[in-house]
Tab-separated table of C-alpha atoms in Angstrom:
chain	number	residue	atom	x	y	z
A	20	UNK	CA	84.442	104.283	120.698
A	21	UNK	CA	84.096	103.211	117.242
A	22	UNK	CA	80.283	103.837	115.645
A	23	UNK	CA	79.776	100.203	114.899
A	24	UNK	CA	80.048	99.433	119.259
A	25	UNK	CA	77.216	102.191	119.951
A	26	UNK	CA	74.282	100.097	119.254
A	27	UNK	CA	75.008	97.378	121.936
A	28	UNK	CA	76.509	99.883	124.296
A	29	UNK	CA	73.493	101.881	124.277
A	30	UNK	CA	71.071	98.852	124.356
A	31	UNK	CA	73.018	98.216	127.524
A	32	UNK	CA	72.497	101.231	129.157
A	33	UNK	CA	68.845	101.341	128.371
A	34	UNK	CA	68.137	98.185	129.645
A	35	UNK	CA	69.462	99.572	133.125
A	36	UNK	CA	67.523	101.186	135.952
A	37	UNK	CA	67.444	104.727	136.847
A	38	UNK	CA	67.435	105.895	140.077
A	39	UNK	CA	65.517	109.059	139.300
A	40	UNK	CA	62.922	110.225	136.894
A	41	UNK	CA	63.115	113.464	135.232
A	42	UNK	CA	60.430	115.117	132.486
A	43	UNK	CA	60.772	118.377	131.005
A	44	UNK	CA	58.138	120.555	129.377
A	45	UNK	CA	59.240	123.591	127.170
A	46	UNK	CA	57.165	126.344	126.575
A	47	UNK	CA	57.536	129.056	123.304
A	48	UNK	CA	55.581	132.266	123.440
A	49	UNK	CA	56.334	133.198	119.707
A	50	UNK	CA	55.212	136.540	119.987
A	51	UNK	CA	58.262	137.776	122.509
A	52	UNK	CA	60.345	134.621	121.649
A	53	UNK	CA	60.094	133.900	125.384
A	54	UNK	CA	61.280	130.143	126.042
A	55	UNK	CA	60.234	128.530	129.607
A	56	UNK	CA	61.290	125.271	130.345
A	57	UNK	CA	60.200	123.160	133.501
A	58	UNK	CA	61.848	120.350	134.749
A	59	UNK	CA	60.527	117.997	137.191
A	60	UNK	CA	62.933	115.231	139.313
A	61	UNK	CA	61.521	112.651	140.853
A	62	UNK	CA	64.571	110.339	143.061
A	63	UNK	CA	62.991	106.382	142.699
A	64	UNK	CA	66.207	105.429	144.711
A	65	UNK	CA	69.155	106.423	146.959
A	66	UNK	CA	72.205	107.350	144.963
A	67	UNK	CA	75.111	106.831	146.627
A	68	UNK	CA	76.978	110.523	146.311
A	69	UNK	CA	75.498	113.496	147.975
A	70	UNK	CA	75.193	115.576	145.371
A	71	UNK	CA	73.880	115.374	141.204
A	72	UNK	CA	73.714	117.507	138.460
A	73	UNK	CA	71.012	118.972	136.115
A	74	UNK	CA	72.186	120.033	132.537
A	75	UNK	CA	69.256	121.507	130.302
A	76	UNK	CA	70.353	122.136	126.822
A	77	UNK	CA	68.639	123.895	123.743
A	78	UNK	CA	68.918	121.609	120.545
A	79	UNK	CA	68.266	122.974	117.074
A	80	UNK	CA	67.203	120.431	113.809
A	81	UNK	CA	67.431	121.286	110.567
A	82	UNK	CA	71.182	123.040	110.092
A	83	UNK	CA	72.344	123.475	106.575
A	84	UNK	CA	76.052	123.051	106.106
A	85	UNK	CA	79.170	121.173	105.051
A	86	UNK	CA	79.712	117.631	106.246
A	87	UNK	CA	82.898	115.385	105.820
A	88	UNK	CA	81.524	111.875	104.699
A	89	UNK	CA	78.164	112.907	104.175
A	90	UNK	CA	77.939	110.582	101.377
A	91	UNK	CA	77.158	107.797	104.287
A	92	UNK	CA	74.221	109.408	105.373
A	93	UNK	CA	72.847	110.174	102.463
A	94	UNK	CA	69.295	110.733	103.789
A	95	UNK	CA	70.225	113.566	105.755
A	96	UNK	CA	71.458	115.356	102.477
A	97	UNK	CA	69.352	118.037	100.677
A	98	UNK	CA	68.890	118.205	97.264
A	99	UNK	CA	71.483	121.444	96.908
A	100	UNK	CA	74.357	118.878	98.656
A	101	UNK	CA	73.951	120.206	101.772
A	102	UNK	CA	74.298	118.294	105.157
A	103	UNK	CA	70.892	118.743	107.331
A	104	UNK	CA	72.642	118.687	110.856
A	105	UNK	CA	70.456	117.453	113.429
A	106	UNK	CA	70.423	117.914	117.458
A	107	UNK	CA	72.766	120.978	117.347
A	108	UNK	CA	73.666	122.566	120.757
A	109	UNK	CA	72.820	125.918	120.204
A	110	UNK	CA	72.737	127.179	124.045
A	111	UNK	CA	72.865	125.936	127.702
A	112	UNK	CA	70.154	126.853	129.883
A	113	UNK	CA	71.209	125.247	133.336
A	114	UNK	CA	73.271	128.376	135.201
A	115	UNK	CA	76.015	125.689	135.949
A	116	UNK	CA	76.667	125.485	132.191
A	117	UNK	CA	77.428	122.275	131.147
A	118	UNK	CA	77.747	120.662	133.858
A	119	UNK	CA	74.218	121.571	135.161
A	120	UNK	CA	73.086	122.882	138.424
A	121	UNK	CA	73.610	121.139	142.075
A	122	UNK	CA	70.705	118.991	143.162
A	123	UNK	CA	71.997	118.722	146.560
A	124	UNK	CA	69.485	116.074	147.889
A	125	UNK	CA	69.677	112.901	146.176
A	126	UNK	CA	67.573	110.607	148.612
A	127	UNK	CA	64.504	108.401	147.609
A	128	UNK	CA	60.864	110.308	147.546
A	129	UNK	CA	62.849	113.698	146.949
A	130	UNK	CA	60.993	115.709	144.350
A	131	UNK	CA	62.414	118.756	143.044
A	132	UNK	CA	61.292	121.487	140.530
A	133	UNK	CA	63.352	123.889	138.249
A	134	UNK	CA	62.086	126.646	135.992
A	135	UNK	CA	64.617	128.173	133.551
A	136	UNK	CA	63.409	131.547	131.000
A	137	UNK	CA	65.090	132.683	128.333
A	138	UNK	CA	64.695	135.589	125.455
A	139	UNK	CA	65.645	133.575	122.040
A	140	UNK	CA	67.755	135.568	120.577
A	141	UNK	CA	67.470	135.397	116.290
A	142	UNK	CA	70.918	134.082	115.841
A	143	UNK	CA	73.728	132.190	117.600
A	144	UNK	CA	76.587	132.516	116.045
A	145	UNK	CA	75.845	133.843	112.894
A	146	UNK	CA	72.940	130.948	112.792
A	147	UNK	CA	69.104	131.938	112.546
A	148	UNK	CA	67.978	130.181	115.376
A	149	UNK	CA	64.469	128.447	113.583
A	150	UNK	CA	61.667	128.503	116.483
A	151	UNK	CA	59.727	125.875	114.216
A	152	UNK	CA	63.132	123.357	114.672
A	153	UNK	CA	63.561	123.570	118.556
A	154	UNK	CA	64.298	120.639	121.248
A	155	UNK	CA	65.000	120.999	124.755
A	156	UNK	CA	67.106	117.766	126.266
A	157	UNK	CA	67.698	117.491	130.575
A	158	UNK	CA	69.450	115.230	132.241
A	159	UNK	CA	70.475	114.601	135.649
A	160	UNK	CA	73.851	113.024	135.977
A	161	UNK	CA	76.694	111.582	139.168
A	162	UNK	CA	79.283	114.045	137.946
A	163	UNK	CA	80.781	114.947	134.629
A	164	UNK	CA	80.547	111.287	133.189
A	165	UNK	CA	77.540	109.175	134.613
A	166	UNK	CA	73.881	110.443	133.437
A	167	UNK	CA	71.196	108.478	135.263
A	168	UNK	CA	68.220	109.826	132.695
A	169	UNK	CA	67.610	112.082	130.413
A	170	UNK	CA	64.512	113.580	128.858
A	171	UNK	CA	64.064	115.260	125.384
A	172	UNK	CA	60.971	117.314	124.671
A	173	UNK	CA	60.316	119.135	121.253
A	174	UNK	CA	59.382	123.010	121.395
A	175	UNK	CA	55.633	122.530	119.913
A	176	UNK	CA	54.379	125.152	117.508
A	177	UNK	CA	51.318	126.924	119.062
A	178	UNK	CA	47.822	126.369	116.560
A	179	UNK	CA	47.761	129.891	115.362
A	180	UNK	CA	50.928	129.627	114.509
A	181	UNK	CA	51.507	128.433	110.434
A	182	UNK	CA	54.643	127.121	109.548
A	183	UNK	CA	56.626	125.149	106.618
């Protein structure tokens, strides 16, 4: 899909309903560099397969590097000519990977809870992983193409914590 189509496909989307609710709430102790992150579903309707999917995903802001046609976003470059990369996978927290973890019942009223904990490491791939530049993004989806809803929360820096 060509760039110029996403505006009116996503408006589209938006404007639908979902038949479940999902929030998530990420949790940082900086100290140990312990990450919790709970997610809450809530089913509004009856979806018609027996089965969805739960995909929790660690984002990271702020990545300096090389971009091809950078010159068209021009806002995202910093004043050395590098490209700030934004929403960067940097890890999968669901056990299924990327396709998420089963939610096996997918009736109307059914609540479920999840709880994922991880140990941030200080790099991914050769990447300092920033604390001070962390999302966390869950969605529940049919399969491996439809997502119902999603949720995006951003890791908050505690008070006693200073940072740039």
């Amino acid at each position: 899909m060509l760039r110029t189509e996403w505006g009116s496909v996503a408006e589209n989307i938006l404007g639908q309903s979902s038949p479940v609710n999902i929030y998530v709430k990420p949790t940082l102790d900086y100290a140990t560099r312990k990450l919790t992150v709970e997610v809450e579903l809530y089913y509004t309707g009856t979806v018609s397969t027996d089965k969805n999917y739960l995909t929790v995903m660690l984002l990271q802001n702020e990545i300096l590097g090389h971009q091809n046609g950078a010159v068209f976003n021009h806002e995202y470059m910093d004043l050395d000519g590098q490209y700030r990369h934004m929403n960067i996978l940097r890890m999968v927290l669901s056990s299924g990977g990327a396709f998420g973890d089963t939610i096996k019942t997918t009736s109307k009223g059914h609540y479920e809870y999840k709880k994922y904990e991880v140990i941030l490491p200080v790099n991914i791939a050769n990447v300092p992983l920033k604390l001070s530049d962390l999302e966390v993004v869950a969605f529940i989806a049919e399969g491996d193409n439809n997502i119902y809803t999603g949720h995006k929360a951003t890791v908050e820096i505690p008070d006693n914590i200073s940072s740039d």
